[in-house]
Coordinates of C-alpha atoms and ligand atoms in Angstrom, one line a residue:
X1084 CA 9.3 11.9 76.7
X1085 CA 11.1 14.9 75.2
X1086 CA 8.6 17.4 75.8
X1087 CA 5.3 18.1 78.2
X1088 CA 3.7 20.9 78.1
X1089 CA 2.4 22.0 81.1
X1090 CA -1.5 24.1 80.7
X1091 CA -2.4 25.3 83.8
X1092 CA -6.6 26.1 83.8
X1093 CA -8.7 28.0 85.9
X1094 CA -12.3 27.4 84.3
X1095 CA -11.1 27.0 80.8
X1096 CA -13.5 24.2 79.5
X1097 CA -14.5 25.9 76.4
X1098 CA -10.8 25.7 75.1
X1099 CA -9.7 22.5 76.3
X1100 CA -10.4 20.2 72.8
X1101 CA -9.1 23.3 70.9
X1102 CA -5.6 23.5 72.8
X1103 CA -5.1 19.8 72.2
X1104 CA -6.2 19.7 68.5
X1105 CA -3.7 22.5 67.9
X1106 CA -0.7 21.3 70.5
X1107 CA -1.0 17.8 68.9
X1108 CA -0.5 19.2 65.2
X1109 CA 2.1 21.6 66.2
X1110 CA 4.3 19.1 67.8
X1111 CA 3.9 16.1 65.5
X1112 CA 4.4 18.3 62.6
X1113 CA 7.8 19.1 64.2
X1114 CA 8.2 15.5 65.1
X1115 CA 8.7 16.1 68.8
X1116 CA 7.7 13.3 71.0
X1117 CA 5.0 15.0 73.4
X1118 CA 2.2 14.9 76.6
X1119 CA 0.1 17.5 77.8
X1120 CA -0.2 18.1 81.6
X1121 CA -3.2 20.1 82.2
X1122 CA -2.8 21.5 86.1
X1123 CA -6.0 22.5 87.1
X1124 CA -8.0 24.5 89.9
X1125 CA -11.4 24.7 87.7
X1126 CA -14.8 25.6 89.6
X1127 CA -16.9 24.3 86.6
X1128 CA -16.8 21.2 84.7
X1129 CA -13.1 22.0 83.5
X1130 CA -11.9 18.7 84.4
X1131 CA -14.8 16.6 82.8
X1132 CA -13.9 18.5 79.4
X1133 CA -10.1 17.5 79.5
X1134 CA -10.9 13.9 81.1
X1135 CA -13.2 13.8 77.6
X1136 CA -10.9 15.2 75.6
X1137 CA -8.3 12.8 77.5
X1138 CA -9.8 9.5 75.9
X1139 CA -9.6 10.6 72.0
X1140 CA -6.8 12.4 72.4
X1141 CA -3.6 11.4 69.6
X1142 CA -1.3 12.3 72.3
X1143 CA -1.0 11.7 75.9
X1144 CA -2.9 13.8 78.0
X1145 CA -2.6 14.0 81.9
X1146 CA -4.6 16.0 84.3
X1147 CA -3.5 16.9 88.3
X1148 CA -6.7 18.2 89.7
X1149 CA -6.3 20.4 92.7
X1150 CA -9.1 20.5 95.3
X1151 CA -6.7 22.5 97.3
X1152 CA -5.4 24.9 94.6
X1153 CA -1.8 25.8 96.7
X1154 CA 0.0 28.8 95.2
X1155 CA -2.6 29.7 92.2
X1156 CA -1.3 29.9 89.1
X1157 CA 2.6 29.6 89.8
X1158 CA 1.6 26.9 92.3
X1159 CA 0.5 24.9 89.3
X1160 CA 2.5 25.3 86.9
X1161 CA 5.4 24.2 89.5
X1162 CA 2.9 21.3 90.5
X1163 CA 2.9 20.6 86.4
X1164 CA 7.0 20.9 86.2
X1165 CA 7.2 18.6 89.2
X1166 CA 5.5 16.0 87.9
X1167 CA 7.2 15.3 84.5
X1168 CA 10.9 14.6 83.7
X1169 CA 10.6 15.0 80.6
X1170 CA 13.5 16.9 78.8
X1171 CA 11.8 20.1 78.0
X1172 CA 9.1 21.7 79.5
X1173 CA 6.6 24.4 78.0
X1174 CA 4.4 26.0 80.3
X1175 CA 1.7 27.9 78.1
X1176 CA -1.8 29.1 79.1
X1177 CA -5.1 27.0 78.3
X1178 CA -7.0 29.6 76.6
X1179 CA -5.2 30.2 73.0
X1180 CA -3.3 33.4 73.7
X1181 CA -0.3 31.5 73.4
X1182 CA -0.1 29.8 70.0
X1183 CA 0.2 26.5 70.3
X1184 CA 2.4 26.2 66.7
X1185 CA 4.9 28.3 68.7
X1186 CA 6.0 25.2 70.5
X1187 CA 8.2 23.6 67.8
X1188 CA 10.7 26.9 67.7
X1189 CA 10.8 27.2 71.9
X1190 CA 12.2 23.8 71.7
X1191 CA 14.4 24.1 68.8
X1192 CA 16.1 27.0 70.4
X1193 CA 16.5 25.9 73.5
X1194 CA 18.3 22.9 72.0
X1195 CA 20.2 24.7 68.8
X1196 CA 21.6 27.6 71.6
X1197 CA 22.1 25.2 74.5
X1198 CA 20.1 27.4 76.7
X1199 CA 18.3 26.4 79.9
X1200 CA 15.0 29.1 79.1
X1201 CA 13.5 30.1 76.4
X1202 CA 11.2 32.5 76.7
X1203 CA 8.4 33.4 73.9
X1204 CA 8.3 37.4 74.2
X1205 CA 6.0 40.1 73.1
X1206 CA 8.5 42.2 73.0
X1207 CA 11.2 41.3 70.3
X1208 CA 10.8 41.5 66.3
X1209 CA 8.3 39.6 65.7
X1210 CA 6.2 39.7 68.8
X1211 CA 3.5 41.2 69.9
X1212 CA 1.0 41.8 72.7
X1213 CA -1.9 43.2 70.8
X1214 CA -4.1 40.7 72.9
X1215 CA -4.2 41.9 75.7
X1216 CA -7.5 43.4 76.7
X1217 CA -7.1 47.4 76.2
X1218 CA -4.1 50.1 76.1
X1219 CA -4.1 50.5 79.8
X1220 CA -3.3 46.6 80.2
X1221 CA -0.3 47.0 78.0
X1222 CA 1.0 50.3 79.6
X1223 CA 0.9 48.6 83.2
X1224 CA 2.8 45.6 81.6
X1225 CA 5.2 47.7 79.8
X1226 CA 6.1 49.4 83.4
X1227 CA 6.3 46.1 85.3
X1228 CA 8.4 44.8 82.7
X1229 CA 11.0 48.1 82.7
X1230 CA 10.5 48.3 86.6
X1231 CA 11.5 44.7 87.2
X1232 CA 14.5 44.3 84.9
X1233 CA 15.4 47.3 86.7
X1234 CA 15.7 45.5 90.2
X1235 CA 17.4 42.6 88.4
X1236 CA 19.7 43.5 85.9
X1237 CA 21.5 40.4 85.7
X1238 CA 19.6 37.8 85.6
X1239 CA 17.0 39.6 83.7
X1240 CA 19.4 41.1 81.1
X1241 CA 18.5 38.4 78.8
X1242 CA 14.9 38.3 78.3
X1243 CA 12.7 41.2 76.9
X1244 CA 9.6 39.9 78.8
X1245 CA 10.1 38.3 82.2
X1246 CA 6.1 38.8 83.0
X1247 CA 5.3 35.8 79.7
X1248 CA 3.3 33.1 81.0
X1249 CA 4.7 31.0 77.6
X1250 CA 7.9 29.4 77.9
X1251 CA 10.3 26.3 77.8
X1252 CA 12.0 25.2 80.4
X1253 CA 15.4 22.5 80.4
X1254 CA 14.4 20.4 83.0
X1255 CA 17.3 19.6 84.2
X1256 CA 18.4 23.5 85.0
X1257 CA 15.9 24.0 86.9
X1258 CA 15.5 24.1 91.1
X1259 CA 12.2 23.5 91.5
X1260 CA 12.4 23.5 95.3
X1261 CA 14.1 26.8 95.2
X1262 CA 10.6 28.5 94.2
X1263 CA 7.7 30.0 95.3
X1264 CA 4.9 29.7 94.2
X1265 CA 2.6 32.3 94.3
X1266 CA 1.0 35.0 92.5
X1267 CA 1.1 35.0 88.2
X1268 CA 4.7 35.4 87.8
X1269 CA 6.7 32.1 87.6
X1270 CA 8.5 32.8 84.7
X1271 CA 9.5 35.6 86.6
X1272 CA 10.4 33.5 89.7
X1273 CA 12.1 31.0 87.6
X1274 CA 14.8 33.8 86.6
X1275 CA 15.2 35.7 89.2
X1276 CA 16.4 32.8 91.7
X1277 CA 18.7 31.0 89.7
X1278 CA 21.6 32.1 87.1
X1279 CA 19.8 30.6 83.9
X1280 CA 20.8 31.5 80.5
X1281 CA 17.8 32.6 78.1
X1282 CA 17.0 32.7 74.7
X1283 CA 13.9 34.3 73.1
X1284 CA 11.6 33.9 70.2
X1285 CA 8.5 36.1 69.2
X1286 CA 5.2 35.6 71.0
X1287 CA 2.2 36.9 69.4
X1288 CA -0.4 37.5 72.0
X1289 CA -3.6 36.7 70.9
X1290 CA -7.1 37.6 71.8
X1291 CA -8.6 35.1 74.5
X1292 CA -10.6 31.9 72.7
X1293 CA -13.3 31.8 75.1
X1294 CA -14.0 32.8 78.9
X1295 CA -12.3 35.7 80.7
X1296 CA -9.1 36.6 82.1
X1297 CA -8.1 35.8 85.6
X1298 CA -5.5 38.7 86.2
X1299 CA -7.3 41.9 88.4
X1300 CA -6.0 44.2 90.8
X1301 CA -4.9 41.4 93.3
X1302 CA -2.6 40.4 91.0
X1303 CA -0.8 44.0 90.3
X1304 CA 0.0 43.7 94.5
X1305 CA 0.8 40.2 94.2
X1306 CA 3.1 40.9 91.8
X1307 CA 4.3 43.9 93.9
X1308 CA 4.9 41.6 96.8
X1309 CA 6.5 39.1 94.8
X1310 CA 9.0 41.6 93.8
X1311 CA 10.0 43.1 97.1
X1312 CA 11.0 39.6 98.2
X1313 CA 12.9 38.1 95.7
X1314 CA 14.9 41.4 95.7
X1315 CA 14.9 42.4 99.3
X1316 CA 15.0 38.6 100.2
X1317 CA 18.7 38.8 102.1
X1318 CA 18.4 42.2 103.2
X1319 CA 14.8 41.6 105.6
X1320 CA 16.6 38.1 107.2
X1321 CA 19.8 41.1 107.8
X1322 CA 17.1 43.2 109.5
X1323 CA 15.4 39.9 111.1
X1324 CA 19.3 39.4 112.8
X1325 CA 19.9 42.6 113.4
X1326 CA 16.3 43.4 115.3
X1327 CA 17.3 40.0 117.2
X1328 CA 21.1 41.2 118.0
X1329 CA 18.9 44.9 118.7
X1330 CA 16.6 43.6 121.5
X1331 CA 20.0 41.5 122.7
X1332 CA 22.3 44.9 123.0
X1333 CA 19.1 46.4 124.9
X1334 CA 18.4 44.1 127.0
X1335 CA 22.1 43.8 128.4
X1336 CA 22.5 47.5 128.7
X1337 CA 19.2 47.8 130.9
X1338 CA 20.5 44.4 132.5
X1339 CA 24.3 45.6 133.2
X1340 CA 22.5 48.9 134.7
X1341 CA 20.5 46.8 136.7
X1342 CA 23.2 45.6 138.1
X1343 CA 24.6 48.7 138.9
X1344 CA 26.8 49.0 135.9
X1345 CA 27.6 52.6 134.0
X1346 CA 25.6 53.2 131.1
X1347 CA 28.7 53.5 129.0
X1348 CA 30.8 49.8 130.0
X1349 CA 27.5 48.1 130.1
X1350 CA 27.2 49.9 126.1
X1351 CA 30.6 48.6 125.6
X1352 CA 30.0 44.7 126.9
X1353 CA 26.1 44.9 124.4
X1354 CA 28.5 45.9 121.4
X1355 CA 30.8 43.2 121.6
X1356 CA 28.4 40.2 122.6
X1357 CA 26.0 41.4 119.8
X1358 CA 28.5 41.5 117.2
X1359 CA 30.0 38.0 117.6
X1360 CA 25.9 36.8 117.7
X1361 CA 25.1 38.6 114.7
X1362 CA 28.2 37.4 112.8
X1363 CA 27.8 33.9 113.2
X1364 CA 24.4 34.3 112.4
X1365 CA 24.5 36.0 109.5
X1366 CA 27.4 33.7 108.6
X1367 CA 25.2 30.7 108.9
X1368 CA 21.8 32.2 107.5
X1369 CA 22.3 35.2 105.3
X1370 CA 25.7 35.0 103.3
X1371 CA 25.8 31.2 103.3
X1372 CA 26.0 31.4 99.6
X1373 CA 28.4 33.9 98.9
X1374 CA 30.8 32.6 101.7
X1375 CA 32.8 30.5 98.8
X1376 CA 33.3 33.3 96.5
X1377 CA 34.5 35.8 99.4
X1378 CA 37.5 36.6 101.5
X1379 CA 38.4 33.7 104.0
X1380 CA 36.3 33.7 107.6
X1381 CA 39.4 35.2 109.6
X1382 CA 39.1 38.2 107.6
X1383 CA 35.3 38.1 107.0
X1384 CA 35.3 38.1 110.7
X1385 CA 38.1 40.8 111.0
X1386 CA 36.4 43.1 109.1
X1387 CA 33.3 42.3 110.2
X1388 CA 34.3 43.2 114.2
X1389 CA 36.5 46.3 113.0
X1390 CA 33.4 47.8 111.1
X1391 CA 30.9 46.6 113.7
X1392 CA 33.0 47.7 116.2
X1393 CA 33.7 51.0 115.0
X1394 CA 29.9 51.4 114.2
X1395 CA 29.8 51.0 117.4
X1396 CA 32.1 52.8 119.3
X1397 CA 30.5 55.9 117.5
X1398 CA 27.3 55.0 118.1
X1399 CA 28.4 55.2 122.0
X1400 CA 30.0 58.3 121.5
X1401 CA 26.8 59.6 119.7
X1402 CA 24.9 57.9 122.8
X1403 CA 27.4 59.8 125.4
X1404 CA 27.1 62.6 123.6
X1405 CA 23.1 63.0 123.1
X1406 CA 22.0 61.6 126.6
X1407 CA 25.0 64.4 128.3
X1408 CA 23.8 67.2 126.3
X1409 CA 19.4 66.4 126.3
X1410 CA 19.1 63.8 128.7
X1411 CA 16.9 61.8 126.8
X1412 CA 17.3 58.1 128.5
X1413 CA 19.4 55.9 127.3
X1414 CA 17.8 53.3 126.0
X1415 CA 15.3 55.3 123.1
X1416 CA 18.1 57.0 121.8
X1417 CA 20.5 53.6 121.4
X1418 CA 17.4 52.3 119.0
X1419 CA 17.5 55.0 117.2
X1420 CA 20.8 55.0 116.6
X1421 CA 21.0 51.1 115.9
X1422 CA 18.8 51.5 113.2
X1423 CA 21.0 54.0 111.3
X1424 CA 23.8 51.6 111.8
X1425 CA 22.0 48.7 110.9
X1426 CA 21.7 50.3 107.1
X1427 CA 25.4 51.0 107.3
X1428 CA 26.3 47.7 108.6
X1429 CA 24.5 45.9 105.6
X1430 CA 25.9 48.1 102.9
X1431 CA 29.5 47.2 104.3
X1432 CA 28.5 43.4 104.7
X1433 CA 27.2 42.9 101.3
X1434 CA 29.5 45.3 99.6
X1435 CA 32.9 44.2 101.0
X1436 CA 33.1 41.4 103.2
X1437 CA 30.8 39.2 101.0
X1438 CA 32.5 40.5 97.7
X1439 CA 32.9 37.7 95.1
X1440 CA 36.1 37.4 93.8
X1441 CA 37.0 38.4 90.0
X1442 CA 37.5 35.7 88.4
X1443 CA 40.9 35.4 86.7
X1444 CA 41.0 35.1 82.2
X1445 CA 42.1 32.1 81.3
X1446 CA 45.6 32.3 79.8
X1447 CA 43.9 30.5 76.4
X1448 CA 40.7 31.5 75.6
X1449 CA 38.4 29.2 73.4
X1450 CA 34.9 30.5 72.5
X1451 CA 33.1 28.4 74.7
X1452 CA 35.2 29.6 77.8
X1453 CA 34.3 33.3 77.1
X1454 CA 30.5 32.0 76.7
X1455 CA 30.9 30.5 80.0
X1456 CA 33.5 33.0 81.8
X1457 CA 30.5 35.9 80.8
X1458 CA 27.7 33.7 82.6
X1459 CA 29.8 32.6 85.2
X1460 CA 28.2 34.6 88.8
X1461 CA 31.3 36.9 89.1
X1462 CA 30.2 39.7 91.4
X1463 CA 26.4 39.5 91.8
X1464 CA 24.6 42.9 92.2
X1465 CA 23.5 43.8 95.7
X1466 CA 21.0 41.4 97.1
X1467 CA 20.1 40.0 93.5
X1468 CA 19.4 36.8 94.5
X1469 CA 18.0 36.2 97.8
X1470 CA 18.6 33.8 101.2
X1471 CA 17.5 30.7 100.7
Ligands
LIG2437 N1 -4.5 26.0 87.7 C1 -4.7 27.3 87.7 N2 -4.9 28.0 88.9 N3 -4.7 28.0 86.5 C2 -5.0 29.4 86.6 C3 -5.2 30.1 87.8 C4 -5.2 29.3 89.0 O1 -5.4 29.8 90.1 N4 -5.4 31.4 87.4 C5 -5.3 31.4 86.1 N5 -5.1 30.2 85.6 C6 -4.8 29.9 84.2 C7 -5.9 30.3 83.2 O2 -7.0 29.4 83.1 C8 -5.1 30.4 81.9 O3 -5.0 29.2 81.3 C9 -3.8 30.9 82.4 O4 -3.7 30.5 83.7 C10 -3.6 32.5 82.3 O5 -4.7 33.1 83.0 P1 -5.5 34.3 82.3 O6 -6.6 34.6 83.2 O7 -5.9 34.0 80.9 O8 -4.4 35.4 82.4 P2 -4.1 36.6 81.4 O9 -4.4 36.3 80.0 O10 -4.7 37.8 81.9 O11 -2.5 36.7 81.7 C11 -1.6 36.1 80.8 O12 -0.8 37.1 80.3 C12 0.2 37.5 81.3 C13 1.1 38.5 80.6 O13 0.4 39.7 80.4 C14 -0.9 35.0 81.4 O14 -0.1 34.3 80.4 C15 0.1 35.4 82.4 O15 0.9 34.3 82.9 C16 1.0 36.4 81.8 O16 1.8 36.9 82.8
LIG2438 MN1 -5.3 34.7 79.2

């Protein structure tokens, strides 16, 4: 198959027989060889409609039915992708905000421009989002769209409207078990997790067919939640290590005293132990991605222990120095302090020891190389694409 378009429905029944009259003329106008996958977590007779609608239908139409709807809407539509292998894959909504005759040109320019995504937006010439319910819908969208290309510059830089629910996807670009699903944003999702290249064409919003709208306040903090992971995805396993390498370094200082050790050696033998822990760690679990694009592991771990281990050392000196002067004990004050180093230490990590190489020019340049030499992951932003 060349195309399926993937409908994910939440009690859409009205618009089912609509959506398929419309996909079905769309796509066999264009000549494009096409099923519809409807992915749905319907309440009400939803999935009576589409089974109906299923046995007249010119086209092939498949439904997944989810008793246990995983993931809500993004679980769905990766449920819908999942299933199908065919070439292209549109995800659009079920009830007619999307136009269904925009099909034809998501295809055709993902094919003529050789791009993996293509993503209908409201936002280029064109496009518009006059559909959506009322001004203060659109001003909310317009800030999660500036805020979000904001946090991910790169991978973002070439679409206009990361929030669309109405796009094509090249199957074969795509990591589906890279993705989580959760919340309204795959599109979203899709982009921020993997280098894709995008194209755009205008998406005129429409008002609703039938039935209401799904999004509410839950959504706005599920969307909040959804960006504070992808972005700070490598940064809280950093912290997760470095709380684990924390309660380490505390444990042998009130251990090593225990045992009848000075304050300061005992500091000194916690710095060292906790440094070689947290670099193999964070070697293993956090930078495992950039490790082939860095410096080689001698020096990552050279700079690594000459950073750490100055962070350290100061951090003693600060510890020798606050505990003499206001004899605080020892052990509140070192938390304090390895939580200022902590930032440090993952500024330095992500910044230098994990820098990606520039990649050289070719000596000759043909057009195709500087496509790909511009989309190639030199140098990715901090923390733009999170630990697996
Ligand atoms: N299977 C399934 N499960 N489908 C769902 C669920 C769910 O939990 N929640 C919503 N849907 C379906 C709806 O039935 C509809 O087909 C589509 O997902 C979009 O839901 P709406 O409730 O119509 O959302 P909207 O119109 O407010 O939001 C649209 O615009 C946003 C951009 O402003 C969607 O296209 C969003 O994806 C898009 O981000
Ligand atoms: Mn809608």
């Amino acid at each position: 198959m060349e195309l399926s378009v993937v409908v994910p429905t939440f009690n859409e029944a009205p618009n089912v027989a609509e959506l398929v009259r419309r996909v079905h003329a769309a796509v066999s106008e264009a000549g494009i060889d096409t099923e519809i996958v409807f992915v749905d977590d319907s309440r009400d007779n939803t999935p009576d409609v589409i089974r109906e609608v299923a046995k007249t239908a010119p086209l092939p139409v498949r439904m997944i039915h989810r008793d246990v709807p995983v993931g809500g809407l993004s679980g769905a539509v990766i449920e819908g992708l999942r299933s199908s292998d065919s070439t292209w894959q549109v995800v659009m909504d079920g009830d007619l905000q999307h136009r269904p005759e925009t099909i034809p040109s998501l295809v055709a320019k993902g094919t003529v421009d050789g791009v993996d995504v293509v993503v209908a937006s409201r936002h280029v010439a064109g496009g518009s989002s006059d559909g959506l319910s009322n001004g203060l819908r659109r001003f909310v969208s317009q800030v999660s769209i500036q805020v979000t290309k904001a946090l991910f510059p790169k991978r973002l830089g070439g679409t206009t409207d990361p929030m669309s629910g109405f796009f094509a996807v090249r199957r074969e670009s795509i990591d589906l078990e890279g993705l989580h699903p959760r919340g309204f944003k795959i599109l979203l999702e899709i982009l921020a997790r993997q280098d894709l290249q995008i194209g755009e064409v205008p998406l005129v919003f429409e008002a609703r067919l039938a039935g209401t709208s799904k999004a509410d306040m839950k959504q706005g903090i599920a969307l909040g939640r959804q960006l504070f992971d992808l972005k700070f995805g490598r940064i809280s396993g950093f912290a997760a290590i470095g709380a684990l390498g924390a309660v380490a370094n505390l444990v042998i200082l009130a251990g090593l005293q225990h045992f009848g050790v000075g304050y300061l050696a005992a500091a000194c033998i916690a710095a060292i132990v906790t440094i070689i822990g947290n670099f193999l760690l964070q070697e293993r679990f956090i930078f495992n991605d950039l490790k082939a694009g860095a410096r080689g592991v001698w020096k990552r771990w050279w700079h690594t222990f000459a950073f750490n281990g100055t962070e350290s050392a100061v951090r003693t000196f600060a510890l020798w120095v606050i505990v003499e002067t206001t004899h605080l004990p020892s052990v509140p004050v070192q938390a304090v302090l390895i939580v200022i180093g902590f930032t440090l230490r993952y500024l330095y990590q992500s910044r230098v020891v994990y820098k990606q190489h520039e990649q050289a020019p070719a000596e000759i340049v043909t057009l195709d190389e500087i496509l790909d030499h511009e989309h190639a992951p030199t140098s990715p932003a901090l923390a733009e694409e999170p630990a697996a």
